[in-house]
XYZ file of C-alpha atoms in Angstrom:
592
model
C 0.000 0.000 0.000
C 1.350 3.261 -1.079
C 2.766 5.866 1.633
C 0.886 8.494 2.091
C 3.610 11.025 3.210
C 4.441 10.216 -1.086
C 0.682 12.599 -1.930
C 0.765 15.663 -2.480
C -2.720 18.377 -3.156
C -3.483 19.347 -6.724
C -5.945 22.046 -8.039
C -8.417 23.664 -5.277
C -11.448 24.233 -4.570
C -13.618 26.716 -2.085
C -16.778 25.209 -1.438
C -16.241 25.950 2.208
C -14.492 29.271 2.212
C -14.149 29.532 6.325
C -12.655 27.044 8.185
C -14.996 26.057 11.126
C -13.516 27.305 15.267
C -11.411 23.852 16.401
C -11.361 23.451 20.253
C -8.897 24.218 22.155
C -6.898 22.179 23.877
C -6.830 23.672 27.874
C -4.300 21.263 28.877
C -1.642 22.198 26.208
C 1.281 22.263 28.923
C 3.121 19.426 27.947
C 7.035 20.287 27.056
C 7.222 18.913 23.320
C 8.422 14.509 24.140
C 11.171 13.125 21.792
C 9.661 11.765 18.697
C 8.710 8.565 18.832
C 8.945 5.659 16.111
C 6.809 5.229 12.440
C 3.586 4.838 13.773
C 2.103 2.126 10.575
C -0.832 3.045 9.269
C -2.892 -0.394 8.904
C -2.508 -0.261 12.725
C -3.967 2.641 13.693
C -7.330 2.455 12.680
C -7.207 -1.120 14.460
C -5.614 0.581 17.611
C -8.379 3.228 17.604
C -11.525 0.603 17.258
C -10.159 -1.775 19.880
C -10.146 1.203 22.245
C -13.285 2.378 21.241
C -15.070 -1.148 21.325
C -14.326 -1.211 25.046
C -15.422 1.573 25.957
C -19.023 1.011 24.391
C -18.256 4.240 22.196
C -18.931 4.159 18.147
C -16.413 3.756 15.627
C -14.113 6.305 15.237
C -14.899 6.498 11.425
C -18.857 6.295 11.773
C -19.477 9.671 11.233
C -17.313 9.239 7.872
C -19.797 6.738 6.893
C -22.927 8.418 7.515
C -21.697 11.228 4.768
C -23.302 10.562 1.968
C -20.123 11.649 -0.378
C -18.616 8.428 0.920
C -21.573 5.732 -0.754
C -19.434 7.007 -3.833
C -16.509 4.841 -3.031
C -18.481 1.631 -3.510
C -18.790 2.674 -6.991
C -14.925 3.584 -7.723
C -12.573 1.046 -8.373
C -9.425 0.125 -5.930
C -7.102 1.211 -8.678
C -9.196 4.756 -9.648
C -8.877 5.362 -5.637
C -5.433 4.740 -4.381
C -3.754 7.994 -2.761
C -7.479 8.759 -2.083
C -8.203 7.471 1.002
C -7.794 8.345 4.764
C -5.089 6.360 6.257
C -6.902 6.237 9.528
C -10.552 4.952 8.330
C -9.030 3.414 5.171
C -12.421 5.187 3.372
C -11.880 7.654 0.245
C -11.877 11.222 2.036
C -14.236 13.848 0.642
C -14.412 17.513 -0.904
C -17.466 18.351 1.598
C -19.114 17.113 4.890
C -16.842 15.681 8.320
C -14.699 13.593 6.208
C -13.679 16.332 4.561
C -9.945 15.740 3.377
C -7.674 17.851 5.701
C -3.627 17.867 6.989
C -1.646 18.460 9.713
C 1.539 20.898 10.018
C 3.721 17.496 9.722
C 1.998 17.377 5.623
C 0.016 14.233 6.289
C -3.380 14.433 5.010
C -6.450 12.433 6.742
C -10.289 12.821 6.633
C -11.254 15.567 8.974
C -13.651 13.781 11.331
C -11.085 10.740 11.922
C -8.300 13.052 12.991
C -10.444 14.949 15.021
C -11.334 11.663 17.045
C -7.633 10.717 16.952
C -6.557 13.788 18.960
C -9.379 14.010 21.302
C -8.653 10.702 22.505
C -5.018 11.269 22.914
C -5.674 13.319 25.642
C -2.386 15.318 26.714
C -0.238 12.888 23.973
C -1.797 14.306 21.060
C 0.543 13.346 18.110
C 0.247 12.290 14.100
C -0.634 8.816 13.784
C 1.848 8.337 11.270
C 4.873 10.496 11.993
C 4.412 10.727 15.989
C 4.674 14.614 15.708
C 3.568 16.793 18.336
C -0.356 18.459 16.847
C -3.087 19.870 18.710
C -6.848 20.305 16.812
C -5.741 24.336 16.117
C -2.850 22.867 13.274
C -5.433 21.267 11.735
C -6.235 22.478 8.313
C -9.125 21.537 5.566
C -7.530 21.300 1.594
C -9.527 22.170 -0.865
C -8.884 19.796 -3.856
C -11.035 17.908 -6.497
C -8.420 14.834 -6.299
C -5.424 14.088 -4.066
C -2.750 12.266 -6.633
C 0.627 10.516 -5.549
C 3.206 11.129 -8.591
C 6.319 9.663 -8.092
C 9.184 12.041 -8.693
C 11.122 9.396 -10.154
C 8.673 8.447 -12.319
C 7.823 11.807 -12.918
C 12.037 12.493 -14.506
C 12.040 9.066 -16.139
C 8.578 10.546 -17.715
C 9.781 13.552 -19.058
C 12.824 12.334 -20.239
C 10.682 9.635 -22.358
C 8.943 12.769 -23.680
C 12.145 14.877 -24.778
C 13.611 11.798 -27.027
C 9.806 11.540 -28.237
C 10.442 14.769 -29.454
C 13.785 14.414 -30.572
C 13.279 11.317 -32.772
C 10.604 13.302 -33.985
C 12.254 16.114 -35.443
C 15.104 13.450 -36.471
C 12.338 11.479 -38.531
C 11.048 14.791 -40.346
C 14.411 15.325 -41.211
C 15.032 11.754 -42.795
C 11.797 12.213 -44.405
C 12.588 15.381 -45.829
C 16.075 13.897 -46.939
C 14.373 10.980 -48.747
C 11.857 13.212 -50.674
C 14.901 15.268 -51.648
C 16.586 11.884 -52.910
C 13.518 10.683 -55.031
C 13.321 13.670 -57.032
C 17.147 13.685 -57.540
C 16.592 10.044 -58.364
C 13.786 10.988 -61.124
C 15.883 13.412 -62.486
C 18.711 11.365 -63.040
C 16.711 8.567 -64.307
C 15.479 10.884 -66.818
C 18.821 12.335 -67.581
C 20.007 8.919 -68.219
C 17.244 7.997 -70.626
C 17.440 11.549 -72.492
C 21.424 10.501 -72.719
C 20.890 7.093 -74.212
C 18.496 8.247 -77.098
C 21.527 10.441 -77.512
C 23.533 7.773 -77.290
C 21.336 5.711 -79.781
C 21.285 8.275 -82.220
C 24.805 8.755 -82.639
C 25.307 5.505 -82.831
C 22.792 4.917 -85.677
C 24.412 8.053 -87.373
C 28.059 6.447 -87.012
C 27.044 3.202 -88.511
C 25.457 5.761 -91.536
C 28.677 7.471 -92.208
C 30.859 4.327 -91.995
C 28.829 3.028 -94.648
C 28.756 6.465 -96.502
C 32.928 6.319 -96.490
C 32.456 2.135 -97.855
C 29.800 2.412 -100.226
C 30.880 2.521 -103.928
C 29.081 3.172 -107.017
C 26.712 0.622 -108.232
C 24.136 0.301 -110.997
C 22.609 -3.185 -109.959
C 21.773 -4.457 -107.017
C 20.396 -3.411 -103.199
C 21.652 -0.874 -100.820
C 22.774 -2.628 -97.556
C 20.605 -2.543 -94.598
C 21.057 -0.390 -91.385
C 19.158 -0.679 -88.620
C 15.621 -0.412 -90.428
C 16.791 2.180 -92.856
C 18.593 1.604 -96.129
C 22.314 3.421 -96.843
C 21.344 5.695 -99.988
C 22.859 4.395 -102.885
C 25.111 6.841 -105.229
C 24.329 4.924 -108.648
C 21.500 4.894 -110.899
C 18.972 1.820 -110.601
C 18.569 1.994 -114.443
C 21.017 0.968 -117.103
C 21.482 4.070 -118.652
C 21.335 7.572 -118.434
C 18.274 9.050 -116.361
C 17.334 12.199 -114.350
C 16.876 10.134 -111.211
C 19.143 8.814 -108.922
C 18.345 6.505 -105.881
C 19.496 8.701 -102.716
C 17.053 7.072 -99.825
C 15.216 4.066 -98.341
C 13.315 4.145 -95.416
C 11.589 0.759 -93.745
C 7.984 2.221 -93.124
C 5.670 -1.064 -91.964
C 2.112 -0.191 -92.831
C 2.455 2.750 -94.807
C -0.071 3.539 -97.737
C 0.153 7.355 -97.946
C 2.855 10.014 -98.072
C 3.406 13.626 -98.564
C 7.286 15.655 -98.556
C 7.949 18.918 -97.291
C 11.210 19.478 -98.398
C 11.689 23.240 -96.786
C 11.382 21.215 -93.339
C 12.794 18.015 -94.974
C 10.229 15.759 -93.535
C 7.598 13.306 -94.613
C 4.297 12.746 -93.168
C 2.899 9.216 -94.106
C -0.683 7.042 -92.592
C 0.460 4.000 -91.544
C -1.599 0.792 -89.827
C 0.306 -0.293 -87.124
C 0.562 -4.261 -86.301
C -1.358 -6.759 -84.753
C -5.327 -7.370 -84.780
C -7.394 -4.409 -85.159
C -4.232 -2.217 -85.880
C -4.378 1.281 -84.790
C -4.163 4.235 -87.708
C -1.925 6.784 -86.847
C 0.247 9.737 -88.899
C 4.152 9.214 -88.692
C 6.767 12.141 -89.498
C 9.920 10.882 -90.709
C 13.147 13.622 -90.493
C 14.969 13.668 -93.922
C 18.301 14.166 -91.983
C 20.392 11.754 -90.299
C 19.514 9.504 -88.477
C 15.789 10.197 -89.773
C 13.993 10.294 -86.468
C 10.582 9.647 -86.608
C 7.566 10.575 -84.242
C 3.660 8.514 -84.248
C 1.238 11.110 -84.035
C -2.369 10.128 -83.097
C -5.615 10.463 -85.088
C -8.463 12.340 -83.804
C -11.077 10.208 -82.125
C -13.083 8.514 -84.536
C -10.677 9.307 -87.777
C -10.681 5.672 -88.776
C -8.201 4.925 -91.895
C -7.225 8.198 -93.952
C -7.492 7.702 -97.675
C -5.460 10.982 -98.808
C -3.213 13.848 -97.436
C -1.462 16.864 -98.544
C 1.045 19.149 -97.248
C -0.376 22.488 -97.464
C 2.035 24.360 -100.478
C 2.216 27.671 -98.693
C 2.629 26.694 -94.889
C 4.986 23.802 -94.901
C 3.640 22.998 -90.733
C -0.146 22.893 -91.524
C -1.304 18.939 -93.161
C -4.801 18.054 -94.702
C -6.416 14.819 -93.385
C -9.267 13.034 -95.726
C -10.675 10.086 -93.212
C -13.668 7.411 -93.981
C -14.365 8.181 -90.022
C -16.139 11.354 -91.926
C -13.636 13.769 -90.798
C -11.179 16.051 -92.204
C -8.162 17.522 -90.185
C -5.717 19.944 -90.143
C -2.861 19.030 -88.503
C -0.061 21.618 -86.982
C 3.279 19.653 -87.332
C 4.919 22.249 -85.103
C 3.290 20.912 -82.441
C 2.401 17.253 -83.532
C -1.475 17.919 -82.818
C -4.733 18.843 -84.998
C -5.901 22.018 -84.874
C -9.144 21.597 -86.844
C -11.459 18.448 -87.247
C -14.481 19.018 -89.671
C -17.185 16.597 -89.540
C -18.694 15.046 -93.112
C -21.948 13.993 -93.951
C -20.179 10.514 -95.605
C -16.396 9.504 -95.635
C -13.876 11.347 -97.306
C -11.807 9.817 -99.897
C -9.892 13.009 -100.922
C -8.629 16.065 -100.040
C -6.683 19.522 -101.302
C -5.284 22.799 -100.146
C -6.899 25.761 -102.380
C -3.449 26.760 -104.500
C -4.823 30.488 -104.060
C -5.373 31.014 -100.751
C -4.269 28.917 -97.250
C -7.837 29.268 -95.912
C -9.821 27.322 -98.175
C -9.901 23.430 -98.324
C -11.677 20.876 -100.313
C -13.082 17.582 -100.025
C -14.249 14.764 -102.282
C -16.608 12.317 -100.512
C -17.954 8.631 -101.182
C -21.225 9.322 -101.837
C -19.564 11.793 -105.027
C -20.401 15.120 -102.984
C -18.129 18.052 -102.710
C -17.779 20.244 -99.818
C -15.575 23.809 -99.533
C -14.818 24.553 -96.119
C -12.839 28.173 -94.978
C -10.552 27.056 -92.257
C -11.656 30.784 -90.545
C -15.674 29.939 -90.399
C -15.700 26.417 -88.699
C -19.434 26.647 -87.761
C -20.568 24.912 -91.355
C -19.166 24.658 -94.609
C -19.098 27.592 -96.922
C -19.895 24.878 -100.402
C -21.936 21.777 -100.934
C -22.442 19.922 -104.049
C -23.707 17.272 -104.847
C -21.934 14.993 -107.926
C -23.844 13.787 -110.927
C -22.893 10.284 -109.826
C -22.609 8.408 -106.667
C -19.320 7.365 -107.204
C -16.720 8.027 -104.277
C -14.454 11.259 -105.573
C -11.119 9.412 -104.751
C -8.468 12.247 -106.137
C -9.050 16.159 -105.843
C -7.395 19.001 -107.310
C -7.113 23.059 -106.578
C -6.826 24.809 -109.901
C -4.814 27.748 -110.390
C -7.446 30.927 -111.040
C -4.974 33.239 -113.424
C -7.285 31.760 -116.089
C -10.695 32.220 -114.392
C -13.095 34.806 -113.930
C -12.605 37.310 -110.841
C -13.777 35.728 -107.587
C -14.192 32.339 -109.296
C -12.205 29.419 -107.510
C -12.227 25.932 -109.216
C -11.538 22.418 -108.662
C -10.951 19.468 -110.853
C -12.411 16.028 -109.566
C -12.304 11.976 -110.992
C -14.215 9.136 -109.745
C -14.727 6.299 -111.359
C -17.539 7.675 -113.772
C -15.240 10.202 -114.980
C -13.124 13.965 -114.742
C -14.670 17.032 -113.704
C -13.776 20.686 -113.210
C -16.276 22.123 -110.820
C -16.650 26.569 -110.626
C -17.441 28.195 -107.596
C -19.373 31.189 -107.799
C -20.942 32.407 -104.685
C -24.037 30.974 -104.024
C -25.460 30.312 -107.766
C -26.041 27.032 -109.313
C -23.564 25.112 -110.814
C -23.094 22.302 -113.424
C -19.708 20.739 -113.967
C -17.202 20.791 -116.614
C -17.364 17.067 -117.916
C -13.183 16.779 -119.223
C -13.988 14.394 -122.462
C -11.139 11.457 -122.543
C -13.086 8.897 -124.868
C -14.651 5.799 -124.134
C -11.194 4.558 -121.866
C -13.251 2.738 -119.058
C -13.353 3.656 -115.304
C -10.792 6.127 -114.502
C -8.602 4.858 -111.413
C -5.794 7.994 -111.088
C -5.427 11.444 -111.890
C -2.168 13.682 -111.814
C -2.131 16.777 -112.092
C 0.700 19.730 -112.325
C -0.158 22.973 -111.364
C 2.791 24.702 -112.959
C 2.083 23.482 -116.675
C -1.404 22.520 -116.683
C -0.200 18.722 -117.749
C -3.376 16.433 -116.149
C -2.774 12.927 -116.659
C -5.638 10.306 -115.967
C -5.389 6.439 -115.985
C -8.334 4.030 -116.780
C -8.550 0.159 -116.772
C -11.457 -1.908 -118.355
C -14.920 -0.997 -117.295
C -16.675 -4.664 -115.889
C -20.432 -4.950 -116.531
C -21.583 -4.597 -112.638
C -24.366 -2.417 -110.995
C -22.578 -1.573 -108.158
C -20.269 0.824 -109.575
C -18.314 0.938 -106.186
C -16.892 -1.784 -107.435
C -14.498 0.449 -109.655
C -13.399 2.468 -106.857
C -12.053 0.097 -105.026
C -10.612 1.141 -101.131
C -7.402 2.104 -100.893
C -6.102 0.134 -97.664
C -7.601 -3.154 -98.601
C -5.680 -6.057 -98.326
C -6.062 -7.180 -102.032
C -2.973 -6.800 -104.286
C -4.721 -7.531 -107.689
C -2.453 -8.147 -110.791
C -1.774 -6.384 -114.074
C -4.210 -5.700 -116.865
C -4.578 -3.293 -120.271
C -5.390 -0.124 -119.465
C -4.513 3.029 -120.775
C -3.014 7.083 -119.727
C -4.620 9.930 -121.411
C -2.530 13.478 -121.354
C -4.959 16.418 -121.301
C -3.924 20.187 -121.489
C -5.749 22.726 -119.619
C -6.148 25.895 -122.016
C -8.042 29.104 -120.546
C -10.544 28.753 -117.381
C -12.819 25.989 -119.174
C -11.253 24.463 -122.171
C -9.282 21.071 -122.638
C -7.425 19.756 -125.183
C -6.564 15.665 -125.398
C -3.097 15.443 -126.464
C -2.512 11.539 -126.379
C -3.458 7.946 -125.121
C -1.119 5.076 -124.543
C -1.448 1.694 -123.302
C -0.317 0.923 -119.703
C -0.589 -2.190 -117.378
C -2.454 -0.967 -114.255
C -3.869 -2.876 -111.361
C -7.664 -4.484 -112.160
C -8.317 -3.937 -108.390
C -6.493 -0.849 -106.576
C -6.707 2.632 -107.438
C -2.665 3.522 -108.360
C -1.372 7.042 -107.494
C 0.817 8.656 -110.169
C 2.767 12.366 -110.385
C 3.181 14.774 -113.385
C 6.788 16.543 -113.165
C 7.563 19.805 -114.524
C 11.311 19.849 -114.824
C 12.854 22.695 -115.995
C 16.360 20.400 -117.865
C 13.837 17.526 -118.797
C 10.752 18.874 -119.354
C 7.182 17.855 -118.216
C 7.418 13.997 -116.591
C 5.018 11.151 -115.910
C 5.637 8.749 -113.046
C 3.814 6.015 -112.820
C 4.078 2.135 -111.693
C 3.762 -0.838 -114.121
C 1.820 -3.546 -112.399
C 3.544 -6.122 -114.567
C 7.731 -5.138 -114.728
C 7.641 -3.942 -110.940
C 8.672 -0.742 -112.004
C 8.368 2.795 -111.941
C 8.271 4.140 -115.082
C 9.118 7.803 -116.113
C 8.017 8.996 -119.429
C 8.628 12.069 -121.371
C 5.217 14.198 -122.684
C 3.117 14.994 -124.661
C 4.856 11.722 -126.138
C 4.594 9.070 -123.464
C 8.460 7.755 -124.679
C 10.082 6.247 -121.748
C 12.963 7.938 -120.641
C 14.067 5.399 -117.503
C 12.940 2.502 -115.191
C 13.912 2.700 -111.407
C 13.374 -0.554 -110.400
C 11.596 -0.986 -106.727
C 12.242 -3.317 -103.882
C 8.366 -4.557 -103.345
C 5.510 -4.378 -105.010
C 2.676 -3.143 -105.153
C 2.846 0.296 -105.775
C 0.841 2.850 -103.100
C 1.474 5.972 -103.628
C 3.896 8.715 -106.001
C 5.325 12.035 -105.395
C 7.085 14.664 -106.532
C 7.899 17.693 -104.555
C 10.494 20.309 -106.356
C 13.173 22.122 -104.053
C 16.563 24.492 -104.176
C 18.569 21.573 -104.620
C 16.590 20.045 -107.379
C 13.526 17.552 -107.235
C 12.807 14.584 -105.244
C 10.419 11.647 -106.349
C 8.640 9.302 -103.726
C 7.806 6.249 -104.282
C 5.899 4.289 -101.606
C 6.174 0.653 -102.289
C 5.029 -2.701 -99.452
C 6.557 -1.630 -96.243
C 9.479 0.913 -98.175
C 9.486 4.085 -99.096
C 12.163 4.687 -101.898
C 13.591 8.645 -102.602
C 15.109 9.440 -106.057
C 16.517 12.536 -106.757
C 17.900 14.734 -110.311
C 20.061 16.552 -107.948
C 22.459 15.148 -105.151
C 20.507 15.899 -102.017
C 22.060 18.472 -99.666
């Protein structure tokens, strides 16, 4: 049981604010007696109730258990009430009433009605029970406290010590914390340092390998450039045996590519490809024409689907036209590798073109043989719809130039299947096309056009006996390779803002299912150019007009034949030719 000399009073309380008269003790004569020993406190109460049981008297603690504050310690616990208790009665003292919790001058603390009793029955010997100190009834005095708490002073150190290395592995732990954050984002950094360094690293690498074989390669007229990493080392000879205006300078590996465009101010290409596996995704790639011809996938808008034509716009080398059979047309920014503009169709768009005499207005050429003129500063609705005399999808679409036409007339030549058509744009009036007349040929599968000679070439194959005339329009992207058949190339001259002249027809072997992409050439030491692919050599063929002679054959690595194109630049001209999974460059000037 713990000492109760170890207690000491917290808080206070002044229910009773006077202290009520003590008596006095008359026979306070007594010289102060030697202090005697420890009087223990279990025996005291015992001492006192032996005494008392004798002489017929009450308990000494009876009146303590009359109060009613005391019925409270029947509901406490042992543990809530140690240090609570008198040490005399061995009942819980109290805030109020007899027992009220009290001390003498010695410090120990009792209930007031137990050392009351004490010292009256003392007689002269009135001393603490515990400590044997002299006290009369005037030393004692009432505390005022809610609770009477024993803290151990050792306890109390050991405590607050506990408390200040609490607090100091606290502040140690914010610290480490703060040091670790710092050491994660130095660790992100440097992780992305390290993969910034070896792109670098594979870059240079890929442009080493290019030079080495630039310094080994030697002249060749036969034969395959070697491979490197994907691309193909240009080769410096001529893949035709004989003189020609085009030399092979590139190769590029392009998996899934069916479309292309070149701007060579930015020396880049833009191609649609269909990237592998089931349900491959369509997306735009741009290819750099420098070393070591980084490329970059660009997404589609949502809902783009496969696109069946593009064009470079010829005044604003970063701005791309998107025709899509997801019924959209785009303009993409290829500063920033994102679209700008997405127009939404009333039926898929198999064709597209930049106006050549302004960079707001754009064209498309739908499936259902509609036109629609769109200015790229109204985006509400479009400022032109036509509809063609045929149903026929309009797969290839031209800007003409208007230095022939009337004032404020802008004008577009068309070809579907069903035929060529130059189509005037005059306000809001109503319109009828120019039908181009090119003879009974069959269904026309191409058109090329050149803006700077007015040269329009347009290719036809057999017409087959079938209602659905779809059927000569076949999709670009589908799977079906087809083989060669007769057809035929018919060279018409533009003359004035409506006229046409026919110039000549020759034979050609064209594909009986795809629709073939060819380029007219205006070179100023050759002439005008065709370039076009025969189904049946493998070959691209370049022939001289009005003529049609064949002036060289640049043999290609794959077949079939997607796409032709010819961009003209300061260094001279460079001809695309987009073969299965290749795209092969040809210049009639070393490329700088």
């Amino acid at each position: 049981m713990p000492n109760p000399s170890d207690y000491i009073a917290l808080g206070s309380e002044s229910e009773e604010e006077t202290e009520p008269e003590l008596e006095e003790d008359s026979e306070e004569t007594e010289e102060e007696q030697e202090q005697e020993g420890f009087i223990p406190l279990m025996e005291s109460p015992g001492v006192l109730a032996e005494k008392e049981s004798k002489n017929g008297e009450a308990t000494v603690c009876s009146n303590a258990g009359e109060s009613g504050e005391n019925s409270q310690g029947n509901e406490w616990n042992r543990g809530d009430i140690d240090g609570l208790f008198c040490p005399i009665c061995m009942e819980a003292w109290t805030t109020t009433g007899d027992h009220h919790v009290c001390c003498l001058p010695c410090g120990h603390i009792f209930g007031f009605s137990c050392i009351r009793k004490w010292l009256q029955q003392r007689g002269t010997t009135k001393k603490c029970p515990q400590c044997n100190r002299k006290s009369t009834l005037k030393d004692v005095r009432k505390l005022f406290a809610s609770r009477v708490v024993a803290i151990d002073g050792e306890s109390q150190k050991r405590i607050q010590s506990l408390e200040a290395k609490c607090i100091s592995l606290d502040k140690k732990n914010a610290v480490l914390i703060k040091k670790e954050a710092e050491w994660k984002k130095e660790e992100a950094e440097w992780k992305k340092r390290e993969a910034l360094l070896q792109r670098e690293l594979h870059q240079l690498k890929e442009k080493t390998i290019y030079l080495e074989h630039l310094l080994d390669v030697k002249p060749r007229t036969l034969g395959h450039p070697p491979s490197m990493g994907g691309y193909c080392v240009p080769s410096l000879g001529s893949e035709f045996n004989g003189q020609g205006p085009f030399i092979l300078q590139k190769e590029l590996g392009v998996d899934g590519a069916r479309l292309f465009d070149i701007d060579a101010s930015s020396k880049i290409i833009l191609m649609t490809r269909r990237l592998q596996g089931l349900g491959g995704v369509h997306v735009l790639t741009k290819i750099s024409l420098v070393a070591p011809y980084t490329r970059q996938d660009i997404s589609l808008p949502t809902g783009s689907k496969a696109v069946r034509d593009l064009h470079i716009c010829p005044s604003d080398g970063s701005l791309s036209l998107f025709a899509s059979l997801g019924k959209k047309l785009s303009v993409l920014s290829t500063k920033i590798n994102n679209f700008i503009l997405a127009y939404d169709l009333p039926a898929p768009a198999w064709s597209c073109s930049w106006d050549l005499n302004g960079s707001h207005q754009i064209y498309a050429g739908l499936q259902n043989g509609s036109l629609v003129v769109f200015d790229m500063r109204q985006t509400a609705r479009p400022l032109e719809f036509v509809n063609g005399l045929t149903s026929n999808p309009v797969h290839t679409i031209y800007s003409l130039h208007n230095s022939t036409l009337p004032s404020g007339v802008t004008a577009v030549l068309s070809a579907s299947s069903a035929g060529i058509f130059q189509w005037n744009f005059v306000g809001s009036e109503e319109r009828r096309p120019v039908v181009l007349e090119t003879g009974n040929q069959g269904a026309c599968i191409s058109l090329a056009y050149c803006p700077s000679s007015d040269d329009i070439i347009a290719s036809f194959r057999p017409r087959i006996d079938n209602s659905n005339e779809m059927a000569y329009s076949q999709h670009l992207l589908t799977p079906a390779i087809g083989q060669g058949v007769q057809g035929s190339h018919v060279h018409l001259k533009r003359f004035g803002s409506n006229c046409y002249q026919k110039l000549a027809v020759t034979c050609a072997n064209v594909n009986d299912v795809r629709l073939p992409r060819s380029a007219v050439m205006n070179i100023e030491s050759h002439g005008c150019l065709f370039a076009s692919g025969d189904e049946l050599t493998g070959e691209l063929v370049l022939q001289e007009l009005p003529s049609f002679t064949v002036i060289q054959h640049l043999k290609l690595r794959k077949q079939p034949i997607y796409d032709v194109k010819y961009v003209h630049h300061v260094d001279g001209g460079l001809l695309g030719c987009l073969c299965d999974d290749i795209l092969q460059l040809y210049g009639n000037h070393a490329l700088k």
